[in-house]
Amino acid sequence: TWAESHKHNVGMEFTTLKGKLNVTVDWFKENRSGVFLQRGSLPNYLGLQNQPFGNLGIIKNQGFDGTVALENLELGKTVWSFNGTFSYNKDQVIENDNPRQLFPYLERRGRNFLAGYGYVADGLFQSQGEIDIHADQSALGAQRVGDIRYKDLNGDGVINTYDQTKISNGDVPNLVFGAGFNVSYKKVYFGAFFQGIQGAERRISGDGIIPFNNSTGAERSNLFTIAESRWTEANPSSDVFYPRLGYGNSVNTNNAVASSWWVKDIDFLRLKTVDFGYYLPTERLKTWGLKNARVYLQGVNLYYWSK
């Protein structure tokens, strides 16, 4: 059946400074029950080929959004306007039908729904001696100098599925915001608007991220773009994009598992629009049967800042 949603909303709106400042803010909260998901608590001895689906999930979601606008602010011979928008949202899985975990960091309840899970990267092996004294992670593949080193979260000396935890928030941001301004001087005006997101991460994978992993060579990857940002004996650094590179599946298994090494921050701030224009004299326009007209230039997505 459909999930059931119970929503609450509280809003506030006011205008002040003789109508020049307008503020609108809304706070919302949503509890969704009966979310359709695949069961995770049924034991193997039941003999099921696949875990069945059911209306078992519970997700809580809350946040706030709003707009702020300051219009027709006179500063000398110029007239300014400012505007901003924002929307913040945070969700939390309350119930997912997974069995209770041995360690708290394995638990997926209390996390956001799109969270990503995997191993926590702890730099790169710089010598065979480091491999020898580190927790045994051979279950992930043979390690070589320059490979990714993973944290032993439960301290049992073995790296396995019990050492996986949340490594990313997912690629949907918590915060989306925008802000801009307009300024006019007589018939000339100029404006700009910025937009950004915060709280978004993506775990990248595949041939384009781990070259040669499927013995396909570099023609299907980004290898040539940042080929020098990799671990080598001449560059034994952990501050690189690629760990040791090798050809074929067997020599890349350890580096190809889901881990925080491949989680990238995809937050950004971009200059979304820039406008520059001139309003034509109204006296001349009246003879043409027009109330107003303008000549302008507009740029879209001119620049962005991002890691």
GROMACS .gro file of C-alpha atoms in nm:
model
  307
    1THR     CA    1   0.000   0.000   0.000
    2TRP     CA    2   0.097   0.364  -0.012
    3ALA     CA    3   0.301   0.502   0.275
    4GLU     CA    4   0.119   0.732   0.517
    5SER     CA    5   0.253   1.080   0.584
    6HIS     CA    6   0.174   1.313   0.875
    7LYS     CA    7   0.294   1.669   0.823
    8HIS     CA    8   0.320   1.975   1.043
    9ASN     CA    9   0.402   2.325   0.926
   10VAL     CA   10   0.455   2.657   1.104
   11GLY     CA   11   0.503   2.971   0.899
   12MET     CA   12   0.590   3.334   0.966
   13GLU     CA   13   0.565   3.627   0.728
   14PHE     CA   14   0.619   3.996   0.793
   15THR     CA   15   0.692   4.323   0.616
   16THR     CA   16   0.871   4.620   0.771
   17LEU     CA   17   1.082   4.928   0.691
   18LYS     CA   18   0.786   5.086   0.515
   19GLY     CA   19   0.733   4.782   0.299
   20LYS     CA   20   1.094   4.755   0.182
   21LEU     CA   21   1.186   4.441   0.381
   22ASN     CA   22   0.983   4.123   0.331
   23VAL     CA   23   1.062   3.800   0.520
   24THR     CA   24   0.892   3.461   0.491
   25VAL     CA   25   1.005   3.156   0.692
   26ASP     CA   26   0.845   2.811   0.717
   27TRP     CA   27   0.936   2.522   0.947
   28PHE     CA   28   0.810   2.176   0.854
   29LYS     CA   29   0.815   1.827   1.000
   30GLU     CA   30   0.702   1.503   0.838
   31ASN     CA   31   0.667   1.152   0.978
   32ARG     CA   32   0.626   0.889   0.709
   33SER     CA   33   0.526   0.535   0.807
   34GLY     CA   34   0.461   0.222   0.605
   35VAL     CA   35   0.746   0.299   0.365
   36PHE     CA   36   0.777   0.018   0.107
   37LEU     CA   37   1.114  -0.153   0.141
   38GLN     CA   38   1.284  -0.493   0.122
   39ARG     CA   39   1.290  -0.681   0.450
   40GLY     CA   40   1.623  -0.731   0.623
   41SER     CA   41   1.548  -0.924   0.944
   42LEU     CA   42   1.431  -1.261   0.813
   43PRO     CA   43   1.691  -1.538   0.875
   44ASN     CA   44   1.834  -1.758   0.599
   45TYR     CA   45   1.691  -2.078   0.747
   46LEU     CA   46   1.345  -1.973   0.629
   47GLY     CA   47   1.459  -2.088   0.285
   48LEU     CA   48   1.355  -1.778   0.093
   49GLN     CA   49   1.537  -1.712  -0.233
   50ASN     CA   50   1.483  -1.337  -0.193
   51GLN     CA   51   1.382  -1.119   0.097
   52PRO     CA   52   1.019  -1.006   0.047
   53PHE     CA   53   0.907  -0.644   0.040
   54GLY     CA   54   0.666  -0.482   0.282
   55ASN     CA   55   0.535  -0.156   0.427
   56LEU     CA   56   0.777  -0.156   0.717
   57GLY     CA   57   0.986   0.159   0.696
   58ILE     CA   58   0.954   0.472   0.908
   59ILE     CA   59   1.132   0.793   0.809
   60LYS     CA   60   1.134   1.130   0.984
   61ASN     CA   61   1.198   1.445   0.786
   62GLN     CA   62   1.221   1.805   0.901
   63GLY     CA   63   1.365   2.139   0.800
   64PHE     CA   64   1.292   2.499   0.717
   65ASP     CA   65   1.290   2.730   0.417
   66GLY     CA   66   1.235   3.094   0.351
   67THR     CA   67   1.291   3.406   0.145
   68VAL     CA   68   1.426   3.750   0.234
   69ALA     CA   69   1.381   4.051   0.007
   70LEU     CA   70   1.499   4.409   0.057
   71GLU     CA   71   1.368   4.635  -0.220
   72ASN     CA   72   1.411   4.995  -0.337
   73LEU     CA   73   1.686   5.089  -0.092
   74GLU     CA   74   1.818   5.431  -0.194
   75LEU     CA   75   2.192   5.489  -0.144
   76GLY     CA   76   2.293   5.823  -0.291
   77LYS     CA   77   2.182   5.831  -0.654
   78THR     CA   78   2.157   5.451  -0.677
   79VAL     CA   79   1.868   5.221  -0.593
   80TRP     CA   80   1.948   4.874  -0.457
   81SER     CA   81   1.750   4.553  -0.412
   82PHE     CA   82   1.864   4.233  -0.239
   83ASN     CA   83   1.700   3.892  -0.229
   84GLY     CA   84   1.783   3.554  -0.084
   85THR     CA   85   1.626   3.209  -0.064
   86PHE     CA   86   1.717   2.905   0.144
   87SER     CA   87   1.588   2.555   0.209
   88TYR     CA   88   1.729   2.315   0.470
   89ASN     CA   89   1.615   1.956   0.506
   90LYS     CA   90   1.732   1.661   0.717
   91ASP     CA   91   1.583   1.313   0.711
   92GLN     CA   92   1.637   1.019   0.947
   93VAL     CA   93   1.557   0.651   0.913
   94ILE     CA   94   1.367   0.540   1.223
   95GLU     CA   95   1.290   0.183   1.113
   96ASN     CA   96   1.426  -0.022   0.822
   97ASP     CA   97   1.360  -0.380   0.936
   98ASN     CA   98   1.733  -0.457   0.954
   99PRO     CA   99   1.852  -0.679   1.241
  100ARG     CA  100   2.021  -0.514   1.536
  101GLN     CA  101   2.395  -0.473   1.477
  102LEU     CA  102   2.692  -0.593   1.684
  103PHE     CA  103   2.849  -0.246   1.684
  104PRO     CA  104   2.681   0.096   1.693
  105TYR     CA  105   2.867   0.224   1.386
  106LEU     CA  106   2.708  -0.055   1.175
  107GLU     CA  107   2.355   0.061   1.258
  108ARG     CA  108   2.171   0.231   0.972
  109ARG     CA  109   1.881   0.351   1.183
  110GLY     CA  110   1.931   0.712   1.273
  111ARG     CA  111   2.112   0.782   0.944
  112ASN     CA  112   1.974   0.965   0.647
  113PHE     CA  113   1.800   0.750   0.386
  114LEU     CA  114   2.052   0.809   0.104
  115ALA     CA  115   2.363   0.759   0.319
  116GLY     CA  116   2.644   0.558   0.161
  117TYR     CA  117   2.834   0.284   0.345
  118GLY     CA  118   3.178   0.130   0.309
  119TYR     CA  119   3.527   0.121   0.455
  120VAL     CA  120   3.709   0.420   0.607
  121ALA     CA  121   4.029   0.494   0.415
  122ASP     CA  122   4.331   0.568   0.633
  123GLY     CA  123   4.587   0.676   0.376
  124LEU     CA  124   4.806   0.456   0.156
  125PHE     CA  125   5.056   0.187   0.247
  126GLN     CA  126   5.404   0.337   0.207
  127SER     CA  127   5.608   0.022   0.272
  128GLN     CA  128   5.579  -0.354   0.304
  129GLY     CA  129   5.647  -0.309   0.674
  130GLU     CA  130   5.325  -0.109   0.712
  131ILE     CA  131   5.131  -0.386   0.542
  132ASP     CA  132   5.284  -0.650   0.770
  133ILE     CA  133   5.191  -0.476   1.096
  134HIS     CA  134   4.848  -0.352   0.984
  135ALA     CA  135   4.524  -0.539   1.045
  136ASP     CA  136   4.476  -0.822   0.796
  137GLN     CA  137   4.269  -0.689   0.505
  138SER     CA  138   4.344  -0.974   0.265
  139ALA     CA  139   3.969  -1.048   0.251
  140LEU     CA  140   3.945  -0.740   0.027
  141GLY     CA  141   4.226  -0.851  -0.203
  142ALA     CA  142   4.603  -0.871  -0.201
  143GLN     CA  143   4.767  -0.549  -0.081
  144ARG     CA  144   5.071  -0.390  -0.236
  145VAL     CA  145   5.268  -0.083  -0.145
  146GLY     CA  146   5.068   0.220  -0.256
  147ASP     CA  147   4.730   0.055  -0.192
  148ILE     CA  148   4.455   0.204   0.023
  149ARG     CA  149   4.477   0.123   0.395
  150TYR     CA  150   4.145   0.080   0.583
  151LYS     CA  151   4.061   0.138   0.948
  152ASP     CA  152   3.996  -0.156   1.178
  153LEU     CA  153   3.686  -0.012   1.346
  154ASN     CA  154   3.621  -0.296   1.591
  155GLY     CA  155   3.987  -0.362   1.669
  156ASP     CA  156   3.984  -0.736   1.600
  157GLY     CA  157   4.287  -0.725   1.369
  158VAL     CA  158   4.085  -0.817   1.058
  159ILE     CA  159   3.928  -0.586   0.800
  160ASN     CA  160   3.592  -0.726   0.686
  161THR     CA  161   3.225  -0.631   0.664
  162TYR     CA  162   3.221  -0.559   1.038
  163ASP     CA  163   3.441  -0.257   0.965
  164GLN     CA  164   3.199  -0.083   0.731
  165THR     CA  165   3.017   0.232   0.837
  166LYS     CA  166   2.858   0.546   0.698
  167ILE     CA  167   3.102   0.718   0.460
  168SER     CA  168   2.881   0.969   0.276
  169ASN     CA  169   2.556   1.165   0.302
  170GLY     CA  170   2.449   1.091  -0.054
  171ASP     CA  171   2.416   1.329  -0.346
  172VAL     CA  172   2.105   1.517  -0.230
  173PRO     CA  173   2.213   1.833  -0.042
  174ASN     CA  174   2.081   1.933   0.300
  175LEU     CA  175   2.095   2.302   0.216
  176VAL     CA  176   2.005   2.478  -0.108
  177PHE     CA  177   2.046   2.855  -0.112
  178GLY     CA  178   2.059   3.154  -0.342
  179ALA     CA  179   2.127   3.525  -0.309
  180GLY     CA  180   2.140   3.817  -0.545
  181PHE     CA  181   2.125   4.191  -0.588
  182ASN     CA  182   2.021   4.457  -0.836
  183VAL     CA  183   2.145   4.815  -0.854
  184SER     CA  184   2.019   5.090  -1.085
  185TYR     CA  185   2.147   5.434  -1.167
  186LYS     CA  186   1.909   5.644  -1.372
  187LYS     CA  187   1.838   5.429  -1.682
  188VAL     CA  188   2.121   5.180  -1.628
  189TYR     CA  189   2.099   4.871  -1.409
  190PHE     CA  190   2.319   4.576  -1.308
  191GLY     CA  191   2.228   4.254  -1.125
  192ALA     CA  192   2.374   3.919  -1.025
  193PHE     CA  193   2.242   3.603  -0.862
  194PHE     CA  194   2.441   3.328  -0.688
  195GLN     CA  195   2.319   2.976  -0.613
  196GLY     CA  196   2.475   2.696  -0.408
  197ILE     CA  197   2.428   2.368  -0.227
  198GLN     CA  198   2.582   2.219   0.087
  199GLY     CA  199   2.588   1.870   0.236
  200ALA     CA  200   2.609   1.667  -0.088
  201GLU     CA  201   2.863   1.389  -0.145
  202ARG     CA  202   2.905   1.124  -0.410
  203ARG     CA  203   3.105   0.802  -0.410
  204ILE     CA  204   3.256   0.766  -0.754
  205SER     CA  205   3.341   0.427  -0.902
  206GLY     CA  206   3.390   0.233  -1.223
  207ASP     CA  207   3.646   0.230  -1.501
  208GLY     CA  208   3.661   0.608  -1.512
  209ILE     CA  209   3.778   0.626  -1.150
  210ILE     CA  210   3.990   0.312  -1.115
  211PRO     CA  211   4.171   0.280  -1.448
  212PHE     CA  212   4.255  -0.067  -1.578
  213ASN     CA  213   4.024  -0.229  -1.318
  214ASN     CA  214   3.847  -0.424  -1.593
  215SER     CA  215   4.151  -0.453  -1.819
  216THR     CA  216   4.002  -0.195  -2.055
  217GLY     CA  217   4.299   0.039  -2.067
  218ALA     CA  218   4.287   0.414  -2.030
  219GLU     CA  219   4.071   0.502  -2.329
  220ARG     CA  220   3.754   0.474  -2.114
  221SER     CA  221   3.882   0.664  -1.813
  222ASN     CA  222   3.997   1.000  -1.682
  223LEU     CA  223   4.349   0.869  -1.640
  224PHE     CA  224   4.511   1.109  -1.886
  225THR     CA  225   4.343   1.409  -1.723
  226ILE     CA  226   4.510   1.366  -1.383
  227ALA     CA  227   4.764   1.095  -1.457
  228GLU     CA  228   5.032   1.252  -1.239
  229SER     CA  229   4.811   1.261  -0.928
  230ARG     CA  230   4.884   0.902  -0.826
  231TRP     CA  231   5.102   0.706  -0.587
  232THR     CA  232   5.438   0.596  -0.727
  233GLU     CA  233   5.770   0.504  -0.573
  234ALA     CA  234   5.895   0.843  -0.686
  235ASN     CA  235   5.588   1.011  -0.534
  236PRO     CA  236   5.508   0.813  -0.215
  237SER     CA  237   5.228   1.042  -0.101
  238SER     CA  238   4.876   0.988   0.034
  239ASP     CA  239   4.771   1.330  -0.092
  240VAL     CA  240   4.691   1.206  -0.443
  241PHE     CA  241   4.379   1.120  -0.641
  242TYR     CA  242   4.476   0.764  -0.739
  243PRO     CA  243   4.639   0.499  -0.523
  244ARG     CA  244   4.885   0.262  -0.693
  245LEU     CA  245   4.767   0.184  -1.045
  246GLY     CA  246   4.784  -0.165  -1.190
  247TYR     CA  247   4.646  -0.345  -1.493
  248GLY     CA  248   4.372  -0.606  -1.450
  249ASN     CA  249   4.107  -0.698  -1.195
  250SER     CA  250   4.325  -0.905  -0.961
  251VAL     CA  251   4.572  -0.628  -0.881
  252ASN     CA  252   4.304  -0.364  -0.815
  253THR     CA  253   4.057  -0.554  -0.595
  254ASN     CA  254   4.173  -0.395  -0.270
  255ASN     CA  255   4.138  -0.041  -0.409
  256ALA     CA  256   3.805  -0.101  -0.584
  257VAL     CA  257   3.589  -0.166  -0.275
  258ALA     CA  258   3.348   0.102  -0.154
  259SER     CA  259   3.545   0.333   0.073
  260SER     CA  260   3.572   0.694   0.183
  261TRP     CA  261   3.875   0.732  -0.049
  262TRP     CA  262   3.635   0.766  -0.342
  263VAL     CA  263   3.381   0.991  -0.166
  264LYS     CA  264   3.393   1.340  -0.315
  265ASP     CA  265   3.243   1.663  -0.187
  266ILE     CA  266   3.012   1.795  -0.461
  267ASP     CA  267   2.903   2.114  -0.287
  268PHE     CA  268   2.925   2.421  -0.509
  269LEU     CA  269   2.856   2.790  -0.539
  270ARG     CA  270   2.788   2.924  -0.887
  271LEU     CA  271   2.735   3.263  -1.041
  272LYS     CA  272   2.405   3.169  -1.199
  273THR     CA  273   2.307   3.491  -1.376
  274VAL     CA  274   2.448   3.837  -1.444
  275ASP     CA  275   2.236   4.110  -1.606
  276PHE     CA  276   2.342   4.448  -1.744
  277GLY     CA  277   2.091   4.669  -1.921
  278TYR     CA  278   1.958   5.008  -2.020
  279TYR     CA  279   1.596   5.128  -2.008
  280LEU     CA  280   1.507   5.325  -2.321
  281PRO     CA  281   1.364   5.675  -2.263
  282THR     CA  282   0.989   5.658  -2.210
  283GLU     CA  283   0.928   5.978  -2.409
  284ARG     CA  284   1.057   5.817  -2.727
  285LEU     CA  285   0.871   5.493  -2.657
  286LYS     CA  286   0.532   5.666  -2.631
  287THR     CA  287   0.560   5.774  -2.994
  288TRP     CA  288   0.598   5.405  -3.080
  289GLY     CA  289   0.300   5.301  -2.869
  290LEU     CA  290   0.520   5.134  -2.601
  291LYS     CA  291   0.517   5.180  -2.226
  292ASN     CA  292   0.873   5.058  -2.160
  293ALA     CA  293   1.157   4.869  -2.325
  294ARG     CA  294   1.515   4.783  -2.244
  295VAL     CA  295   1.833   4.661  -2.407
  296TYR     CA  296   2.032   4.414  -2.201
  297LEU     CA  297   2.303   4.150  -2.188
  298GLN     CA  298   2.267   3.839  -1.974
  299GLY     CA  299   2.520   3.574  -1.877
  300VAL     CA  300   2.415   3.234  -1.741
  301ASN     CA  301   2.634   2.998  -1.534
  302LEU     CA  302   2.943   3.213  -1.583
  303TYR     CA  303   3.156   3.069  -1.302
  304TYR     CA  304   3.144   2.822  -1.015
  305TRP     CA  305   3.346   2.736  -0.707
  306SER     CA  306   3.370   2.371  -0.605
  307LYS     CA  307   3.618   2.123  -0.459
   0.00000   0.00000   0.00000
